[in-house]
Structures are given as structure tokens and as C-alpha cells.
Short mmCIF file of C-alpha atoms in Angstrom, two decimals:
data_model
loop_
_atom_site.label_atom_id
_atom_site.label_comp_id
_atom_site.label_asym_id
_atom_site.label_seq_id
_atom_site.Cartn_x
_atom_site.Cartn_y
_atom_site.Cartn_z
CA UNK A 1 6.48 47.66 1.18
CA UNK A 2 6.23 49.89 -1.89
CA UNK A 3 5.12 52.82 0.26
CA UNK A 4 8.03 52.25 2.64
CA UNK A 5 10.47 52.07 -0.28
CA UNK A 6 9.14 55.30 -1.80
CA UNK A 7 9.32 57.06 1.56
CA UNK A 8 12.93 55.97 2.18
CA UNK A 9 13.94 56.81 -1.40
CA UNK A 10 12.46 60.29 -1.04
CA UNK A 11 14.29 60.88 2.23
CA UNK A 12 17.58 59.74 0.73
CA UNK A 13 17.13 62.04 -2.27
CA UNK A 14 16.31 64.89 0.09
CA UNK A 15 19.53 64.38 2.06
CA UNK A 16 21.67 64.14 -1.08
CA UNK A 17 19.94 67.20 -2.62
CA UNK A 18 21.61 69.32 0.02
CA UNK A 19 25.09 68.13 -0.94
CA UNK A 20 24.53 68.34 -4.70
CA UNK A 21 23.06 71.83 -4.65
CA UNK A 22 25.50 73.21 -2.09
CA UNK A 23 26.60 76.66 -3.17
CA UNK A 24 28.75 79.26 -1.48
CA UNK A 25 27.02 82.58 -0.92
CA UNK A 26 27.75 85.04 -3.70
CA UNK A 27 27.65 88.80 -3.69
CA UNK A 28 26.83 88.81 -7.40
CA UNK A 29 23.37 87.32 -7.31
CA UNK A 30 20.92 88.70 -9.85
CA UNK A 31 17.90 87.75 -11.93
CA UNK A 32 14.50 86.27 -11.22
CA UNK A 33 13.54 82.62 -11.50
CA UNK A 34 9.88 81.60 -11.74
CA UNK A 35 9.12 77.98 -10.90
CA UNK A 36 5.97 76.56 -12.44
CA UNK A 37 5.94 72.79 -12.80
CA UNK A 38 2.26 71.90 -12.91
CA UNK A 39 0.07 70.83 -15.84
CA UNK A 40 -0.83 72.41 -19.18
CA UNK A 41 -4.20 73.59 -17.89
CA UNK A 42 -2.62 75.24 -14.84
CA UNK A 43 -0.15 77.00 -17.14
CA UNK A 44 -2.90 78.33 -19.42
CA UNK A 45 -4.87 79.68 -16.44
CA UNK A 46 -1.67 81.23 -15.03
CA UNK A 47 -1.08 83.30 -18.19
CA UNK A 48 -3.34 86.04 -16.84
CA UNK A 49 -0.84 86.80 -14.06
CA UNK A 50 2.32 85.40 -15.69
CA UNK A 51 2.49 88.50 -17.87
CA UNK A 52 2.73 90.67 -14.74
CA UNK A 53 6.20 89.52 -13.70
CA UNK A 54 7.81 91.44 -16.56
CA UNK A 55 6.05 94.56 -15.30
CA UNK A 56 6.96 93.90 -11.65
CA UNK A 57 10.63 93.25 -12.49
CA UNK A 58 11.18 95.40 -15.62
CA UNK A 59 14.99 95.54 -15.48
CA UNK A 60 15.66 91.95 -14.44
CA UNK A 61 16.37 88.87 -16.51
CA UNK A 62 13.61 86.35 -15.88
CA UNK A 63 14.08 82.60 -16.16
CA UNK A 64 11.09 80.26 -16.15
CA UNK A 65 11.56 76.69 -14.92
CA UNK A 66 8.73 74.91 -16.70
CA UNK A 67 7.06 71.55 -17.10
CA UNK A 68 8.40 70.07 -20.36
CA UNK A 69 4.78 69.39 -21.41
CA UNK A 70 4.28 73.10 -22.19
CA UNK A 71 7.79 74.56 -22.15
CA UNK A 72 7.94 74.95 -25.94
CA UNK A 73 4.79 77.07 -25.90
CA UNK A 74 6.20 79.18 -23.09
CA UNK A 75 9.29 79.97 -25.17
CA UNK A 76 7.13 81.87 -27.63
CA UNK A 77 5.92 84.35 -25.01
CA UNK A 78 7.65 87.64 -24.15
CA UNK A 79 7.21 87.32 -20.40
CA UNK A 80 10.63 85.78 -19.69
CA UNK A 81 14.11 85.61 -21.16
CA UNK A 82 14.85 81.90 -20.77
CA UNK A 83 12.83 78.72 -20.30
CA UNK A 84 14.33 75.65 -18.64
CA UNK A 85 12.17 72.57 -19.33
CA UNK A 86 11.83 69.91 -16.63
CA UNK A 87 10.69 66.29 -16.98
CA UNK A 88 8.73 65.74 -13.80
CA UNK A 89 8.96 61.96 -13.76
CA UNK A 90 12.74 62.16 -14.14
CA UNK A 91 12.91 64.83 -11.46
CA UNK A 92 11.13 62.45 -9.09
CA UNK A 93 12.87 59.16 -9.83
CA UNK A 94 16.12 59.68 -11.76
CA UNK A 95 18.73 60.89 -9.24
CA UNK A 96 21.34 62.07 -11.75
CA UNK A 97 18.76 64.04 -13.75
CA UNK A 98 17.44 65.55 -10.53
CA UNK A 99 20.84 66.52 -9.21
CA UNK A 100 21.95 68.01 -12.53
CA UNK A 101 18.90 70.28 -12.53
CA UNK A 102 19.27 71.29 -8.88
CA UNK A 103 22.98 72.01 -9.37
CA UNK A 104 22.19 74.14 -12.42
CA UNK A 105 19.62 76.11 -10.42
CA UNK A 106 22.01 76.50 -7.50
CA UNK A 107 24.89 77.78 -9.63
CA UNK A 108 22.71 80.30 -11.48
CA UNK A 109 22.91 82.65 -8.45
CA UNK A 110 19.39 84.03 -8.75
CA UNK A 111 18.55 87.01 -6.58
CA UNK A 112 14.85 86.09 -6.32
CA UNK A 113 13.08 82.75 -6.72
CA UNK A 114 9.28 82.69 -6.92
CA UNK A 115 6.97 79.69 -6.94
CA UNK A 116 3.38 80.95 -7.37
CA UNK A 117 1.78 77.48 -7.26
CA UNK A 118 -0.84 77.22 -4.52
CA UNK A 119 -0.82 73.42 -4.17
CA UNK A 120 2.91 72.94 -3.77
CA UNK A 121 4.74 69.64 -4.41
CA UNK A 122 7.52 68.79 -1.98
CA UNK A 123 9.84 66.94 -4.39
CA UNK A 124 9.24 69.32 -7.31
CA UNK A 125 8.80 73.07 -6.86
CA UNK A 126 9.73 73.15 -3.18
CA UNK A 127 12.96 71.27 -3.83
CA UNK A 128 13.89 73.64 -6.65
CA UNK A 129 13.28 76.62 -4.36
CA UNK A 130 15.59 75.06 -1.79
CA UNK A 131 18.32 74.51 -4.38
CA UNK A 132 18.15 78.09 -5.68
CA UNK A 133 19.79 79.59 -2.56
CA UNK A 134 18.24 82.86 -3.77
CA UNK A 135 18.32 85.83 -1.43
CA UNK A 136 14.52 86.05 -1.71
CA UNK A 137 12.57 82.78 -1.96
CA UNK A 138 8.87 83.53 -2.26
CA UNK A 139 5.95 81.15 -2.37
CA UNK A 140 2.35 80.66 -1.27
CA UNK A 141 1.43 79.37 2.17
CA UNK A 142 -0.55 76.92 0.05
CA UNK A 143 -2.74 74.00 1.03
CA UNK A 144 -2.37 70.29 1.71
CA UNK A 145 -3.71 68.94 -1.60
CA UNK A 146 -0.34 67.74 -2.95
CA UNK A 147 1.84 67.64 0.14
CA UNK A 148 1.87 65.88 3.50
CA UNK A 149 1.85 67.92 6.70
CA UNK A 150 5.30 66.74 7.82
CA UNK A 151 6.80 67.58 4.42
CA UNK A 152 5.15 70.99 4.34
CA UNK A 153 6.54 71.78 7.79
CA UNK A 154 10.01 71.10 6.37
CA UNK A 155 9.66 72.93 3.06
CA UNK A 156 7.98 75.99 4.56
CA UNK A 157 11.41 76.73 6.07
CA UNK A 158 13.01 76.76 2.61
CA UNK A 159 11.22 80.01 1.80
CA UNK A 160 12.12 83.46 3.06
CA UNK A 161 8.55 84.64 2.50
CA UNK A 162 5.29 82.72 2.30
CA UNK A 163 2.46 84.88 1.02
CA UNK A 164 -0.92 84.44 2.72
CA UNK A 165 -3.80 82.75 0.93
CA UNK A 166 -7.48 82.60 1.73
CA UNK A 167 -8.69 79.32 3.19
CA UNK A 168 -11.97 79.54 1.30
CA UNK A 169 -12.40 77.69 -2.01
CA UNK A 170 -11.24 79.80 -4.94
CA UNK A 171 -10.95 79.31 -8.70
CA UNK A 172 -7.32 79.25 -9.90
CA UNK A 173 -7.65 82.53 -11.81
CA UNK A 174 -8.61 84.28 -8.59
CA UNK A 175 -6.01 82.31 -6.63
CA UNK A 176 -3.28 83.53 -8.99
CA UNK A 177 -4.60 87.08 -8.70
CA UNK A 178 -4.48 86.75 -4.91
CA UNK A 179 -0.80 85.79 -5.10
CA UNK A 180 0.09 88.76 -7.32
CA UNK A 181 -1.87 91.12 -5.08
CA UNK A 182 0.09 90.01 -2.01
CA UNK A 183 3.38 90.08 -3.93
CA UNK A 184 2.90 93.68 -5.12
CA UNK A 185 0.70 95.07 -2.37
CA UNK A 186 -1.82 96.16 -5.01
CA UNK A 187 -5.15 94.71 -6.04
CA UNK A 188 -5.07 92.74 -9.26
CA UNK A 189 -8.17 92.45 -11.44
CA UNK A 190 -8.68 88.98 -12.87
CA UNK A 191 -9.09 88.52 -16.63
CA UNK A 192 -9.34 85.53 -18.92
CA UNK A 193 -5.98 84.23 -20.17
CA UNK A 194 -5.08 85.11 -23.77
CA UNK A 195 -3.14 82.80 -26.09
CA UNK A 196 -1.54 84.35 -29.21
CA UNK A 197 -1.24 82.56 -32.54
CA UNK A 198 2.01 80.56 -32.40
CA UNK A 199 1.62 78.01 -35.20
CA UNK A 200 0.30 77.63 -38.74
CA UNK A 201 -1.63 74.46 -39.35
CA UNK A 202 -0.22 72.29 -42.14
CA UNK A 203 -2.74 71.09 -44.72
CA UNK A 204 -2.88 67.61 -43.23
CA UNK A 205 -4.32 69.13 -40.04
CA UNK A 206 -6.83 71.42 -41.71
CA UNK A 207 -10.45 70.21 -41.77
CA UNK A 208 -12.15 70.80 -45.11
CA UNK A 209 -15.28 72.43 -43.66
CA UNK A 210 -16.64 73.99 -40.50
CA UNK A 211 -15.94 71.67 -37.57
CA UNK A 212 -16.25 70.99 -33.85
CA UNK A 213 -13.51 69.45 -31.74
CA UNK A 214 -14.18 66.48 -29.48
CA UNK A 215 -11.57 65.88 -26.76
CA UNK A 216 -12.71 62.61 -25.15
CA UNK A 217 -9.76 61.76 -22.91
CA UNK A 218 -9.17 62.61 -19.26
CA UNK A 219 -6.34 62.16 -16.76
CA UNK A 220 -8.28 59.35 -15.05
CA UNK A 221 -10.97 57.02 -16.38
CA UNK A 222 -13.35 58.12 -13.61
CA UNK A 223 -13.38 61.65 -15.06
CA UNK A 224 -13.99 60.45 -18.62
CA UNK A 225 -17.43 60.67 -20.27
CA UNK A 226 -18.30 57.49 -22.14
CA UNK A 227 -17.23 56.83 -25.74
CA UNK A 228 -20.83 56.29 -26.79
CA UNK A 229 -21.82 59.67 -25.36
CA UNK A 230 -19.15 61.39 -27.47
CA UNK A 231 -20.34 59.45 -30.52
CA UNK A 232 -23.93 60.56 -29.95
CA UNK A 233 -23.17 64.20 -29.23
CA UNK A 234 -20.90 64.41 -32.28
CA UNK A 235 -23.55 62.91 -34.52
CA UNK A 236 -26.21 65.29 -33.23
CA UNK A 237 -23.97 68.32 -33.76
CA UNK A 238 -23.31 67.13 -37.31
CA UNK A 239 -27.03 66.70 -37.93
CA UNK A 240 -27.91 70.11 -36.48
CA UNK A 241 -25.06 72.18 -37.96
CA UNK A 242 -23.38 70.08 -40.63
CA UNK A 243 -20.06 70.28 -38.82
CA UNK A 244 -17.29 67.77 -39.24
CA UNK A 245 -16.17 66.17 -35.99
CA UNK A 246 -12.42 66.44 -35.28
CA UNK A 247 -11.08 64.20 -32.52
CA UNK A 248 -7.99 65.38 -30.64
CA UNK A 249 -5.79 64.07 -27.87
CA UNK A 250 -2.31 62.89 -26.95
CA UNK A 251 -0.55 60.00 -28.77
CA UNK A 252 -1.64 57.64 -25.98
CA UNK A 253 -5.27 58.59 -26.68
CA UNK A 254 -5.27 57.81 -30.40
CA UNK A 255 -6.94 54.41 -29.87
CA UNK A 256 -9.73 56.03 -27.85
CA UNK A 257 -10.33 58.62 -30.56
CA UNK A 258 -10.15 55.91 -33.24
CA UNK A 259 -12.85 53.90 -31.47
CA UNK A 260 -15.15 56.93 -31.37
CA UNK A 261 -14.46 57.78 -35.03
CA UNK A 262 -15.17 54.16 -36.05
CA UNK A 263 -18.45 54.09 -34.13
CA UNK A 264 -19.70 57.39 -35.57
CA UNK A 265 -22.19 57.08 -38.46
CA UNK A 266 -20.58 60.01 -40.30
CA UNK A 267 -16.91 60.50 -41.13
CA UNK A 268 -14.74 62.06 -38.42
CA UNK A 269 -11.15 63.26 -38.52
CA UNK A 270 -8.90 61.65 -35.90
CA UNK A 271 -5.91 63.91 -35.19
CA UNK A 272 -5.00 62.52 -31.78
CA UNK A 273 -1.24 62.36 -31.37
CA UNK A 274 -0.61 64.26 -34.61
CA UNK A 275 -0.42 67.83 -33.31
CA UNK A 276 1.98 69.85 -31.25
CA UNK A 277 0.46 71.76 -28.37
CA UNK A 278 0.65 74.98 -30.40
CA UNK A 279 -1.10 73.27 -33.34
CA UNK A 280 -3.79 71.92 -31.03
CA UNK A 281 -4.42 75.47 -29.84
CA UNK A 282 -4.93 76.60 -33.43
CA UNK A 283 -7.25 73.70 -34.18
CA UNK A 284 -9.36 74.68 -31.19
CA UNK A 285 -9.18 78.36 -32.18
CA UNK A 286 -10.64 77.54 -35.61
CA UNK A 287 -13.41 75.31 -34.26
CA UNK A 288 -17.04 76.31 -33.92
CA UNK A 289 -17.23 74.49 -30.59
CA UNK A 290 -15.26 72.23 -28.23
CA UNK A 291 -16.76 69.35 -26.27
CA UNK A 292 -14.34 67.97 -23.70
CA UNK A 293 -13.86 66.43 -20.31
CA UNK A 294 -12.11 68.55 -17.65
CA UNK A 295 -8.74 68.76 -19.42
CA UNK A 296 -6.30 71.37 -20.69
CA UNK A 297 -8.35 71.61 -23.91
CA UNK A 298 -11.09 73.47 -22.01
CA UNK A 299 -8.61 76.11 -20.83
CA UNK A 300 -7.04 76.38 -24.28
CA UNK A 301 -10.51 77.05 -25.71
CA UNK A 302 -10.99 79.84 -23.19
CA UNK A 303 -7.60 81.38 -24.03
CA UNK A 304 -8.30 81.36 -27.79
CA UNK A 305 -11.94 82.47 -27.57
CA UNK A 306 -13.73 79.29 -28.66
CA UNK A 307 -17.07 78.28 -27.08
CA UNK A 308 -16.76 75.07 -25.08
CA UNK A 309 -18.81 72.62 -23.07
CA UNK A 310 -16.90 70.90 -20.25
CA UNK A 311 -18.23 67.63 -18.84
CA UNK A 312 -17.30 68.39 -15.26
CA UNK A 313 -17.25 66.15 -12.22
CA UNK A 314 -17.18 67.15 -8.58
CA UNK A 315 -13.66 66.20 -7.54
CA UNK A 316 -12.31 69.75 -7.75
CA UNK A 317 -15.54 71.54 -8.59
CA UNK A 318 -15.01 75.30 -8.68
CA UNK A 319 -11.22 75.22 -8.52
CA UNK A 320 -10.44 74.96 -12.23
CA UNK A 321 -13.92 75.08 -13.75
CA UNK A 322 -16.39 76.81 -13.83
CA UNK A 323 -14.70 80.13 -14.45
CA UNK A 324 -15.75 82.97 -12.12
CA UNK A 325 -18.94 84.86 -12.98
CA UNK A 326 -17.18 88.20 -12.49
CA UNK A 327 -14.72 87.53 -15.34
CA UNK A 328 -15.93 88.77 -18.72
CA UNK A 329 -15.45 86.82 -21.96
CA UNK A 330 -16.12 83.50 -23.66
CA UNK A 331 -15.94 80.94 -20.89
CA UNK A 332 -16.64 77.20 -20.91
CA UNK A 333 -20.15 76.12 -19.99
CA UNK A 334 -20.19 73.21 -17.58
CA UNK A 335 -22.28 70.06 -17.84
CA UNK A 336 -22.41 68.32 -14.49
CA UNK A 337 -24.60 66.25 -12.23
CA UNK A 338 -24.65 68.06 -8.91
CA UNK A 339 -24.17 65.80 -5.90
CA UNK A 340 -23.71 66.45 -2.16
CA UNK A 341 -20.30 64.72 -2.19
CA UNK A 342 -18.65 67.37 -4.41
CA UNK A 343 -15.06 68.50 -3.74
CA UNK A 344 -13.95 65.00 -2.74
CA UNK A 345 -10.50 65.51 -4.34
CA UNK A 346 -11.49 62.61 -6.63
CA UNK A 347 -11.67 60.18 -3.72
CA UNK A 348 -15.11 59.01 -4.85
CA UNK A 349 -17.14 57.30 -2.13
CA UNK A 350 -20.17 56.63 -4.32
CA UNK A 351 -20.95 53.22 -5.76
CA UNK A 352 -19.74 53.01 -9.37
CA UNK A 353 -18.09 50.81 -11.97
CA UNK A 354 -14.40 50.65 -10.94
CA UNK A 355 -13.30 51.00 -14.58
CA UNK A 356 -15.98 53.48 -15.65
CA UNK A 357 -16.86 57.10 -14.95
CA UNK A 358 -17.84 58.18 -11.46
CA UNK A 359 -21.54 59.04 -10.99
CA UNK A 360 -21.19 62.81 -11.35
CA UNK A 361 -19.67 62.21 -14.83
CA UNK A 362 -21.71 59.21 -15.91
CA UNK A 363 -24.91 61.00 -14.92
CA UNK A 364 -24.41 63.78 -17.51
CA UNK A 365 -26.75 63.14 -20.45
CA UNK A 366 -26.17 63.79 -24.13
CA UNK A 367 -29.33 65.94 -24.21
CA UNK A 368 -27.93 68.12 -21.42
CA UNK A 369 -24.63 68.61 -23.24
CA UNK A 370 -26.43 69.50 -26.49
CA UNK A 371 -28.58 72.07 -24.68
CA UNK A 372 -25.50 73.61 -23.12
CA UNK A 373 -23.73 73.60 -26.48
CA UNK A 374 -26.51 75.75 -27.88
CA UNK A 375 -26.23 78.02 -24.84
CA UNK A 376 -22.46 78.36 -25.35
CA UNK A 377 -22.90 79.23 -29.03
CA UNK A 378 -25.57 81.85 -28.35
CA UNK A 379 -23.55 83.39 -25.50
CA UNK A 380 -20.42 83.62 -27.68
CA UNK A 381 -22.36 85.19 -30.55
CA UNK A 382 -24.29 87.73 -28.51
CA UNK A 383 -22.06 88.32 -25.52
CA UNK A 384 -25.03 87.59 -23.28
CA UNK A 385 -24.49 85.10 -20.46
CA UNK A 386 -27.61 82.95 -20.37
CA UNK A 387 -29.04 81.31 -17.28
CA UNK A 388 -27.34 78.02 -16.48
CA UNK A 389 -29.37 74.96 -17.45
#
């Protein structure tokens, strides 16, 4: 019944979207709107090509429609003139919020609307493209990861141009480069994203000695390495290097970080829920090392040049992490248990504890992570990429 209700609600919103965002054609359309509504990690990876839009459209005003989770950080970058933050949950389920946004987009009279996201979302980015009524509405042909076939058949018609995309698996850095290459007709060379300093850490957030950051949360419990494993790896890093362990995460993850800090034999600093995104970036920038699950923290570490070990499962293996071998710089080292069922889109078919990590996460040992941590530190110090362990 819930599925039926959601389906009918979506169809009703879709019908009403057309009336709310109705706009008479205007001969005075101008400006570019970029639509990027995915997660913090996706945004960080996108920075490598996001900077190109100012070069491609040098004399145009550029508006970015952004996920509210990272919109404040985006405002500090010179790649666009305006940032419109969007609350995705409200966009999905609060009709008046949704229609106010779509009407605002419609009445802005943009000349060109671009959604570079590969895995499009029907009720988010695609719906905003539809509402824009821009003369040029450009997107990726995309895949089926976040959209049903019948919905994609509908929303494909909302674009004036769908750029081709390779059907082979590709890391998001290369996927973004592919989009820019097709948009401009010129090859684009992939580089690591760069994140400038955008915050000064207040004293309450400054560790008193050299430190490593532990980021123990994940978007789903199945992707989350165990608390005890984080306790053990933190204690070993303290014993080996004398580093203080700093635990970071969102406000909802403070209890998790508190449990790890309480279980640790040596004092740790729990800063979960106490930092802005910009402050978190600076904490990671100042760290000797980051240990994290597959989260935005791993991509932030890459963008600020901090060595990192990512406990990586197989759900999307190769799409977000590991970073491509052909890209030069300090990249996260991955700790994973290789299994034949990889790239399952997190639809795990292996026997496992329903409230614990899936086998490709739970099978990663503390010893393996410590060995990779040493590899990451040596590689960052020498610039030499060592053989994967």
C-alpha cells in the first residue's frame, strides 16, 4: 500500500508541476543554470570539472542549484554567481516547497540549463530541468541506478540534448570529464579536485598535538566498519605515532563517536556534530591521516591533500573509490575484502548480520588497515605509489 501511495503521490506532483511551473516563452532568456543535487562526496569529486563552466561560459551569469548539505561551501567558490540551496526531502514530499522552487526556476528565464549528474533522479534534477523551460536543456544519457525505466523514458524528453556516456564502469572523476568532453567537443584531462581554505578553526576545535581523524559513520549500517575496529586502529596509531585521535561526524553520529571515544584506552577528542562542513575540511587538512568508511570525508581528504585509508565495500566498487591510477596526487588507499559479488548496488546477497556490516566490510581486518595506513603515509611523503597490499 505504501508503494502504491508513493507512486500515486509522485504522479500527482508531476501533473501539478506542469501547471505551477508554466511559463510563457520569453525572448529575453539569458544566463546558465547548473543543477547538482547529489551528495557532499559527489560535489567534491565534481569540483575538478565544475571550475570549467566559468571558462566555457565566460560572459554569462551562472547560477548553481545545489543540495543544501553543501551549498554554503559552494558559495565560497568563484565558479558561479549565485547559489540556490535545495532541501531534497522537502523537494520530494512538501508540495508547496517544491512548487515554490520550480516556479522560481521557471521565472528565472535561463537560456541554458545543465544537469551533469550521470545517475539522474526523476523527481529532483530532471524535474528542475523540466521547470526551467530553458532554450537549451542539457544532461547525460545517464544510467538506471536512481531512476526507473518508465520515468527515464518520460524525463529524457525534457532535455533538448542528452550527451552520450560510455556503458562501461567508470570512476566519477572520469565520468565528469566525459561529460565536459562531450559538452565542449574537446578532450578534458582528469585531475584531483582541489578545496581551498574557507574557514579558520576556533580554539575549541583545535587538537593540542599531532592527530589523526577517525570518521566511523556511513550512510548505511552495512557499509560501516565496527566500532571495536575503529577503537583498535586508533589505539595502534596512537601507540605507533603518538597521535591524538579526533572523531568526526554529523550531529546524528555523535553517540557513535562517543561510544568509540569511551571504549578507547587513551583520550580521544569527539567533535562529531560540532563542525561546519568547511571546518571539517580544515580539520582533515591538518590531520596526519584519515581513517574512514566510504563517505564524503574520504573525498574531502583527497581535495585537501591528506593521506587517507577508506574501508571500502563492493556495492559501488570503482565508481567513487578507488581513484583512477592515471590521476596524480595524494589519493585514498582502499582497504577491502574482494568478493565475486562486487558491484551489487548494495543489494547484498551474502549471508550476514542484518544489523551489522556486510561481509566485504566486516572482513577487513585492523592489521590490513594499519598496513595500508603506513603505505598511505609513505606514498604521501615520497610521492611514490606503492604496490597495493
